[in-house]
mmCIF file of C-alpha atoms in Angstrom:
data_model
loop_
_atom_site.group_PDB
_atom_site.id
_atom_site.type_symbol
_atom_site.label_atom_id
_atom_site.label_comp_id
_atom_site.label_asym_id
_atom_site.label_seq_id
_atom_site.Cartn_x
_atom_site.Cartn_y
_atom_site.Cartn_z
ATOM 1 C CA MET A 1 250.800 99.250 116.729
ATOM 2 C CA VAL A 2 250.729 96.511 114.117
ATOM 3 C CA GLU A 3 251.285 93.875 116.797
ATOM 4 C CA VAL A 4 248.296 95.181 118.738
ATOM 5 C CA ILE A 5 246.022 94.960 115.662
ATOM 6 C CA ILE A 6 247.193 91.427 114.869
ATOM 7 C CA ALA A 7 246.567 90.319 118.443
ATOM 8 C CA ALA A 8 243.086 91.818 118.397
ATOM 9 C CA VAL A 9 242.183 90.123 115.127
ATOM 10 C CA ALA A 10 243.512 86.795 116.387
ATOM 11 C CA GLY A 11 241.408 87.146 119.495
ATOM 12 C CA VAL A 12 238.257 87.764 117.464
ATOM 13 C CA ILE A 13 238.956 84.788 115.184
ATOM 14 C CA GLY A 14 239.682 82.552 118.171
ATOM 15 C CA ALA A 15 236.439 83.556 119.821
ATOM 16 C CA ALA A 16 234.502 82.889 116.616
ATOM 17 C CA LEU A 17 236.072 79.464 116.171
ATOM 18 C CA GLY A 18 235.336 78.590 119.785
ATOM 19 C CA SER A 19 231.697 79.611 119.366
ATOM 20 C CA TRP A 20 231.377 77.589 116.130
ATOM 21 C CA ALA A 21 232.909 74.517 117.780
ATOM 22 C CA THR A 22 230.542 74.867 120.726
ATOM 23 C CA MET A 23 227.517 75.154 118.410
ATOM 24 C CA ARG A 24 228.675 72.185 116.321
ATOM 25 C CA SER A 25 229.136 70.055 119.416
ATOM 26 C CA ALA A 26 225.682 70.997 120.625
ATOM 27 C CA ARG A 27 224.113 70.111 117.252
ATOM 28 C CA THR A 28 225.985 66.760 117.186
ATOM 29 C CA THR A 29 224.796 65.995 120.710
ATOM 30 C CA GLN A 30 221.227 66.932 119.764
ATOM 31 C CA ARG A 31 221.344 64.805 116.611
ATOM 32 C CA ALA A 32 222.688 61.822 118.559
ATOM 33 C CA ALA A 33 219.975 62.216 121.191
ATOM 34 C CA LEU A 34 217.286 62.382 118.459
ATOM 35 C CA GLU A 35 218.636 59.244 116.758
ATOM 36 C CA THR A 36 218.743 57.441 120.097
ATOM 37 C CA ALA A 37 215.121 58.408 120.749
ATOM 38 C CA ARG A 38 214.037 57.221 117.299
ATOM 39 C CA SER A 39 215.881 53.920 117.735
ATOM 40 C CA ALA A 40 214.261 53.404 121.134
ATOM 41 C CA GLU A 41 210.857 54.141 119.625
ATOM 42 C CA ARG A 42 211.391 51.638 116.794
ATOM 43 C CA SER A 43 212.569 49.023 119.277
ATOM 44 C CA ALA A 44 209.521 49.623 121.481
ATOM 45 C CA LEU A 45 207.154 49.277 118.505
ATOM 46 C CA GLN A 46 208.865 46.083 117.366
ATOM 47 C CA THR A 47 208.753 44.634 120.873
ATOM 48 C CA ALA A 48 205.053 45.474 121.144
ATOM 49 C CA TRP A 49 204.351 43.855 117.756
ATOM 50 C CA ILE A 50 206.257 40.695 118.699
ATOM 51 C CA ALA A 51 204.487 40.546 122.048
ATOM 52 C CA LYS A 52 201.144 40.815 120.289
ATOM 53 C CA GLU A 53 202.050 38.027 117.858
ATOM 54 C CA VAL A 54 203.369 35.719 120.572
ATOM 55 C CA LYS A 55 200.331 36.347 122.710
ATOM 56 C CA GLU A 56 198.053 34.621 120.182
ATOM 57 C CA ALA A 57 197.679 30.851 120.249
ATOM 58 C CA GLN A 58 199.853 29.138 117.653
ATOM 59 C CA ILE A 59 198.824 25.503 117.207
ATOM 60 C CA GLU A 60 201.352 23.216 115.538
ATOM 61 C CA ILE A 61 200.575 19.677 114.387
ATOM 62 C CA VAL A 62 203.567 17.726 115.637
ATOM 63 C CA ASP A 63 202.323 14.470 114.107
ATOM 64 C CA ALA A 64 199.125 12.971 112.716
ATOM 65 C CA SER A 65 198.834 9.299 111.793
ATOM 66 C CA PHE A 66 196.199 6.577 111.493
ATOM 67 C CA VAL A 67 195.971 3.419 113.585
ATOM 68 C CA ASP A 68 193.575 0.482 113.343
ATOM 69 C CA ALA A 69 190.938 0.276 116.030
ATOM 70 C CA GLU A 70 191.852 -3.391 116.607
ATOM 71 C CA ILE A 71 195.206 -2.510 118.195
ATOM 72 C CA LEU A 72 193.714 -0.222 120.863
ATOM 73 C CA GLY A 73 193.284 -1.255 124.466
ATOM 74 C CA GLU A 74 189.872 -1.993 125.944
ATOM 75 C CA GLY A 75 189.749 1.339 127.777
ATOM 76 C CA GLU A 76 190.683 3.308 124.654
ATOM 77 C CA ARG A 77 188.069 1.490 122.591
ATOM 78 C CA ALA A 78 185.415 2.220 125.200
ATOM 79 C CA GLY A 79 186.402 5.876 125.397
ATOM 80 C CA LEU A 80 186.114 6.245 121.628
ATOM 81 C CA ALA A 81 182.806 4.345 121.495
ATOM 82 C CA ILE A 82 184.145 1.916 118.879
ATOM 83 C CA ASP A 83 181.339 0.023 117.123
ATOM 84 C CA GLU A 84 182.244 -3.572 118.018
ATOM 85 C CA SER A 85 179.492 -4.936 115.755
ATOM 86 C CA ARG A 86 181.290 -3.616 112.655
ATOM 87 C CA PRO A 87 184.959 -4.597 112.918
ATOM 88 C CA GLY A 88 187.123 -2.660 110.498
ATOM 89 C CA SER A 89 184.475 0.000 109.918
ATOM 90 C CA GLN A 90 186.334 2.697 111.846
ATOM 91 C CA VAL A 91 189.835 4.064 111.816
ATOM 92 C CA ILE A 92 191.540 6.053 114.548
ATOM 93 C CA MET A 93 193.636 9.149 114.030
ATOM 94 C CA ASP A 94 196.419 9.758 116.532
ATOM 95 C CA VAL A 95 196.960 13.543 116.719
ATOM 96 C CA LYS A 96 199.831 15.271 118.534
ATOM 97 C CA LEU A 97 199.587 19.058 118.943
ATOM 98 C CA ARG A 98 201.654 21.837 120.499
ATOM 99 C CA ASN A 99 200.684 25.412 121.376
ATOM 100 C CA ALA A 100 203.717 27.545 120.468
ATOM 101 C CA GLY A 101 201.918 30.851 121.183
ATOM 102 C CA GLY A 102 201.233 32.857 124.285
ATOM 103 C CA GLU A 103 197.468 32.416 124.474
ATOM 104 C CA THR A 104 195.338 29.417 125.486
ATOM 105 C CA ALA A 105 194.071 27.377 122.521
ATOM 106 C CA TYR A 106 190.571 25.876 122.620
ATOM 107 C CA ILE A 107 190.368 23.069 120.045
ATOM 108 C CA TYR A 108 186.801 22.227 119.095
ATOM 109 C CA GLU A 109 186.694 20.336 115.772
ATOM 110 C CA ILE A 110 188.730 17.990 113.585
ATOM 111 C CA VAL A 111 187.973 17.825 109.841
ATOM 112 C CA LEU A 112 189.073 14.940 107.620
ATOM 113 C CA ARG A 113 188.995 15.642 103.867
ATOM 114 C CA VAL A 114 189.420 12.387 101.964
ATOM 115 C CA LEU A 115 191.346 12.846 98.709
ATOM 116 C CA GLU A 116 191.815 9.316 97.347
ATOM 117 C CA VAL A 117 190.255 5.965 98.191
ATOM 118 C CA ARG A 118 191.197 2.435 97.156
ATOM 119 C CA HIS A 119 189.558 -0.812 98.233
ATOM 120 C CA GLY A 120 191.917 -3.284 96.608
ATOM 121 C CA PHE A 121 190.559 -5.802 94.104
ATOM 122 C CA ARG A 122 188.981 -9.173 93.489
ATOM 123 C CA ILE A 123 189.933 -10.778 90.218
ATOM 124 C CA VAL A 124 187.418 -10.838 87.352
ATOM 125 C CA PHE A 125 187.203 -14.280 85.761
ATOM 126 C CA PRO A 126 185.936 -15.067 82.264
ATOM 127 C CA GLU A 127 182.162 -15.341 81.956
ATOM 128 C CA ASN A 128 182.010 -19.128 82.203
ATOM 129 C CA MET A 129 183.458 -19.070 85.700
ATOM 130 C CA ARG A 130 180.747 -16.947 87.292
ATOM 131 C CA SER A 131 178.711 -20.039 88.048
ATOM 132 C CA SER A 132 181.501 -21.300 90.329
ATOM 133 C CA GLY A 133 180.319 -19.171 93.220
ATOM 134 C CA PHE A 134 183.472 -17.056 93.301
ATOM 135 C CA ASP A 135 182.750 -13.401 93.993
ATOM 136 C CA SER A 136 183.363 -11.603 90.703
ATOM 137 C CA VAL A 137 183.867 -7.903 91.236
ATOM 138 C CA GLN A 138 185.538 -5.128 89.276
ATOM 139 C CA GLY A 139 189.319 -4.960 89.222
ATOM 140 C CA SER A 140 191.180 -2.385 91.321
ATOM 141 C CA THR A 141 188.515 -0.054 92.628
ATOM 142 C CA TYR A 142 189.550 3.585 92.678
ATOM 143 C CA TYR A 143 187.600 6.635 93.738
ATOM 144 C CA TYR A 144 188.555 10.273 94.019
ATOM 145 C CA ASN A 145 186.911 12.878 96.182
ATOM 146 C CA GLY A 146 188.482 16.296 95.824
ATOM 147 C CA PRO A 147 188.601 18.768 98.713
ATOM 148 C CA SER A 148 185.023 19.835 99.340
ATOM 149 C CA ARG A 149 183.081 22.201 101.512
ATOM 150 C CA LYS A 150 181.211 21.292 104.636
ATOM 151 C CA GLY A 151 178.522 18.722 104.075
ATOM 152 C CA LYS A 152 179.840 17.402 100.767
ATOM 153 C CA LYS A 153 181.024 13.872 100.131
ATOM 154 C CA GLY A 154 184.578 13.215 101.189
ATOM 155 C CA GLU A 155 184.529 15.219 104.438
ATOM 156 C CA GLN A 156 184.083 13.953 107.974
ATOM 157 C CA PHE A 157 183.736 16.194 111.011
ATOM 158 C CA GLN A 158 184.444 15.228 114.589
ATOM 159 C CA SER A 159 183.756 17.522 117.540
ATOM 160 C CA VAL A 160 186.444 17.547 120.219
ATOM 161 C CA SER A 161 187.044 19.487 123.407
ATOM 162 C CA GLN A 162 190.741 20.045 123.972
ATOM 163 C CA VAL A 163 192.513 22.886 125.797
ATOM 164 C CA LEU A 164 196.194 23.672 125.289
ATOM 165 C CA LEU A 165 197.877 26.242 127.509
ATOM 166 C CA PRO A 166 200.776 28.336 126.129
ATOM 167 C CA GLY A 167 203.798 26.101 125.540
ATOM 168 C CA GLU A 168 201.803 22.937 126.276
ATOM 169 C CA ALA A 169 201.697 19.795 124.097
ATOM 170 C CA ASP A 170 199.114 17.011 124.101
ATOM 171 C CA ARG A 171 198.011 13.910 122.236
ATOM 172 C CA PHE A 172 194.522 12.558 121.587
ATOM 173 C CA LEU A 173 192.666 9.978 119.499
ATOM 174 C CA VAL A 174 189.767 10.686 117.140
ATOM 175 C CA ALA A 175 187.558 7.995 115.558
ATOM 176 C CA PHE A 176 186.372 8.300 111.942
ATOM 177 C CA ASP A 177 184.335 5.978 109.747
ATOM 178 C CA SER A 178 186.818 4.187 107.503
ATOM 179 C CA PRO A 179 185.993 4.931 103.846
ATOM 180 C CA ALA A 180 188.190 2.129 102.495
ATOM 181 C CA ALA A 181 191.231 -0.065 102.958
ATOM 182 C CA PHE A 182 193.484 2.760 101.751
ATOM 183 C CA PHE A 183 192.976 6.490 101.603
ATOM 184 C CA ARG A 184 194.826 9.798 101.598
ATOM 185 C CA ALA A 185 193.348 12.746 103.441
ATOM 186 C CA ASP A 186 194.008 16.289 104.592
ATOM 187 C CA LEU A 187 193.500 16.914 108.298
ATOM 188 C CA GLN A 188 192.351 20.271 109.647
ATOM 189 C CA VAL A 189 192.290 21.278 113.323
ATOM 190 C CA LEU A 190 189.943 24.147 114.221
ATOM 191 C CA PHE A 191 190.538 26.267 117.329
ATOM 192 C CA ASN A 192 189.742 29.668 118.856
ATOM 193 C CA ALA A 193 186.676 30.747 116.872
ATOM 194 C CA GLY A 194 187.588 29.671 113.379
ATOM 195 C CA ARG A 195 191.362 29.602 113.312
ATOM 196 C CA ALA A 196 192.782 26.488 111.673
ATOM 197 C CA VAL A 197 195.965 24.507 111.108
ATOM 198 C CA GLU A 198 196.300 21.702 108.552
ATOM 199 C CA ALA A 199 198.320 18.570 107.911
ATOM 200 C CA ALA A 200 198.311 17.634 104.237
ATOM 201 C CA ASP A 201 198.202 14.190 102.620
ATOM 202 C CA VAL A 202 198.028 11.918 105.663
ATOM 203 C CA LYS A 203 197.881 8.267 104.528
ATOM 204 C CA TYR A 204 196.053 5.252 105.955
ATOM 205 C CA LEU A 205 196.405 1.607 104.933
ATOM 206 C CA GLY A 206 194.261 -1.129 106.417
ATOM 207 C CA LYS A 207 193.813 -4.471 104.652
ATOM 208 C CA PRO A 208 193.211 -4.072 100.903
ATOM 209 C CA LEU A 209 191.272 -6.835 99.165
ATOM 210 C CA TRP A 210 193.277 -9.131 96.912
ATOM 211 C CA SER A 211 193.009 -12.671 95.548
ATOM 212 C CA GLU A 212 195.353 -15.494 96.558
ATOM 213 C CA SER A 213 197.275 -17.122 93.693
ATOM 214 C CA ASP A 214 196.243 -20.672 94.648
ATOM 215 C CA GLU A 215 192.596 -19.660 94.506
ATOM 216 C CA VAL A 216 193.049 -17.966 91.139
ATOM 217 C CA LEU A 217 194.926 -20.952 89.732
ATOM 218 C CA GLY A 218 192.214 -23.384 90.877
ATOM 219 C CA HIS A 219 189.378 -21.379 89.358
ATOM 220 C CA LEU A 220 191.181 -20.824 86.056
ATOM 221 C CA ARG A 221 192.011 -24.526 85.808
ATOM 222 C CA GLN A 222 188.324 -25.406 86.234
ATOM 223 C CA PHE A 223 187.391 -22.781 83.677
ATOM 224 C CA LEU A 224 189.758 -24.130 81.030
ATOM 225 C CA GLN A 225 188.561 -27.700 81.610
ATOM 226 C CA ARG A 226 184.855 -26.896 81.309
ATOM 227 C CA CYS A 227 184.608 -24.242 78.603
ATOM 228 C CA GLY A 228 184.533 -24.644 74.830
ATOM 229 C CA ARG A 229 186.758 -22.962 72.277
ATOM 230 C CA THR A 230 185.636 -19.400 73.076
ATOM 231 C CA ALA A 231 184.848 -17.446 76.226
ATOM 232 C CA GLU A 232 183.583 -14.025 77.206
ATOM 233 C CA TRP A 233 185.719 -11.738 79.331
ATOM 234 C CA ARG A 234 184.661 -8.190 80.234
ATOM 235 C CA GLY A 235 181.902 -8.333 77.620
ATOM 236 C CA GLU A 236 184.137 -9.431 74.741
ATOM 237 C CA GLU A 237 184.121 -12.827 73.066
ATOM 238 C CA MET A 238 187.548 -14.322 72.353
ATOM 239 C CA PRO A 239 189.462 -17.625 72.239
ATOM 240 C CA VAL A 240 189.514 -19.261 75.633
ATOM 241 C CA ALA A 241 193.300 -19.122 75.932
ATOM 242 C CA GLU A 242 193.268 -15.370 75.242
ATOM 243 C CA ALA A 243 190.602 -14.863 77.935
ATOM 244 C CA GLY A 244 192.802 -16.721 80.412
ATOM 245 C CA ARG A 245 195.878 -14.686 79.467
ATOM 246 C CA ARG A 246 194.030 -11.386 79.847
ATOM 247 C CA CYS A 247 192.666 -12.485 83.184
ATOM 248 C CA LEU A 248 196.167 -13.250 84.484
ATOM 249 C CA ALA A 249 197.594 -10.033 83.006
ATOM 250 C CA GLU A 250 195.036 -7.983 84.916
ATOM 251 C CA TYR A 251 195.644 -10.033 88.045
ATOM 252 C CA GLU A 252 199.367 -9.245 87.840
ATOM 253 C CA LYS A 253 198.651 -5.531 87.342
ATOM 254 C CA ASP A 254 196.282 -5.459 90.328
ATOM 255 C CA LEU A 255 198.796 -7.218 92.571
ATOM 256 C CA LEU A 256 201.396 -4.649 91.574
ATOM 257 C CA GLY A 257 198.951 -1.854 92.486
ATOM 258 C CA VAL A 258 198.196 -3.257 95.940
ATOM 259 C CA ALA A 259 201.901 -3.847 96.636
ATOM 260 C CA GLY A 260 202.449 -0.200 95.687
ATOM 261 C CA LEU A 261 200.105 0.883 98.496
ATOM 262 C CA TYR A 262 202.256 -0.890 101.070
ATOM 263 C CA GLU A 263 205.344 0.744 99.569
ATOM 264 C CA LEU A 264 203.674 4.149 99.668
ATOM 265 C CA VAL A 265 203.145 3.972 103.429
ATOM 266 C CA GLY A 266 206.502 2.321 104.147
ATOM 267 C CA ARG A 267 205.169 -1.105 105.167
ATOM 268 C CA THR A 268 207.330 -3.341 103.025
ATOM 269 C CA VAL A 269 208.128 -5.557 106.022
ATOM 270 C CA ASP A 270 204.433 -6.392 106.435
ATOM 271 C CA PRO A 271 203.661 -10.131 105.932
ATOM 272 C CA GLN A 272 200.829 -9.173 103.571
ATOM 273 C CA TYR A 273 203.273 -7.311 101.350
ATOM 274 C CA ASP A 274 205.489 -10.402 101.163
ATOM 275 C CA ALA A 275 202.474 -12.566 100.325
ATOM 276 C CA ILE A 276 201.373 -10.214 97.534
ATOM 277 C CA CYS A 277 204.874 -10.152 96.029
ATOM 278 C CA ALA A 278 205.044 -13.936 96.246
ATOM 279 C CA ALA A 279 201.707 -14.255 94.425
ATOM 280 C CA ARG A 280 202.959 -11.953 91.676
ATOM 281 C CA SER A 281 206.166 -13.965 91.267
ATOM 282 C CA ARG A 282 204.062 -17.116 90.700
ATOM 283 C CA ILE A 283 202.203 -15.772 87.673
ATOM 284 C CA PRO A 284 204.728 -17.030 85.045
ATOM 285 C CA HIS A 285 204.459 -20.492 86.625
ATOM 286 C CA MET A 286 200.650 -20.258 86.540
ATOM 287 C CA ARG A 287 200.719 -19.397 82.828
ATOM 288 C CA ARG A 288 202.910 -22.413 82.056
ATOM 289 C CA GLU A 289 200.867 -24.765 84.235
ATOM 290 C CA LEU A 290 197.625 -23.681 82.554
ATOM 291 C CA GLY A 291 199.138 -23.831 79.055
ATOM 292 C CA LEU A 292 198.660 -20.089 78.546
ATOM 293 C CA ASP A 293 202.296 -19.222 77.907
ATOM 294 C CA GLU A 294 202.385 -17.871 74.350
ATOM 295 C CA GLN A 295 205.965 -19.103 73.857
ATOM 296 C CA THR A 296 204.841 -22.723 74.333
ATOM 297 C CA GLN A 297 201.983 -22.560 71.856
#
């Protein structure tokens, strides 16, 4: 009798365990299916978001640099309508773009925001030398135009008509009036109804003004021979030798500044850079030749 009861109880327990295992397996399967569905939904949403992002045009500025109009071919100059009556009055920007998006990009305007301008220098001689006919101008001329809104000084706008298909790259030239021999500028490319991409601090160097050492030496020699004991330099009266020394000190400083422009744009192999450095190296000799070396007095 006892064996029968034990067998019956074991049967009931076995059935209960089997039912529990079946229910647990079903719940595990259901949970796994739900997680799979959620993962698929997240993946679909992410794919849709990526597709939307890629679909938009994504303009990249591969490179933007300035070139002088003088080096362009005849056809390029004609296409840009270069003003031949004003040589050196315009500078050309060489722009290389790529559309990394999935939508066509319609480029319609290029904006140049000039940040810093330098013209170079012409040496200022003492007052007595102004009758020599040499062009006396201020020393190193420096202007600053901060980023400004449309229509303000320092900005130039150039309309263009350029189409870039998805994945396409292109290159084009844009002519701007040249504000000076050296300037730094931000470039902005406008496309697709107000979207923009920018290249910051693009540098241009043309031919900065500077005075040759032989010319400076000749004019200072004439000045020292003709003047009396005192001279006026930059509105201040002083002994003639001191006026000459100050003139040469400023000349050396200005040469150093112009040489720095060539270094800034990586043109230290330019013949003009070598000439400027050579003129600066001659200044100690010029002081001795003119009797302005303080150690010899």
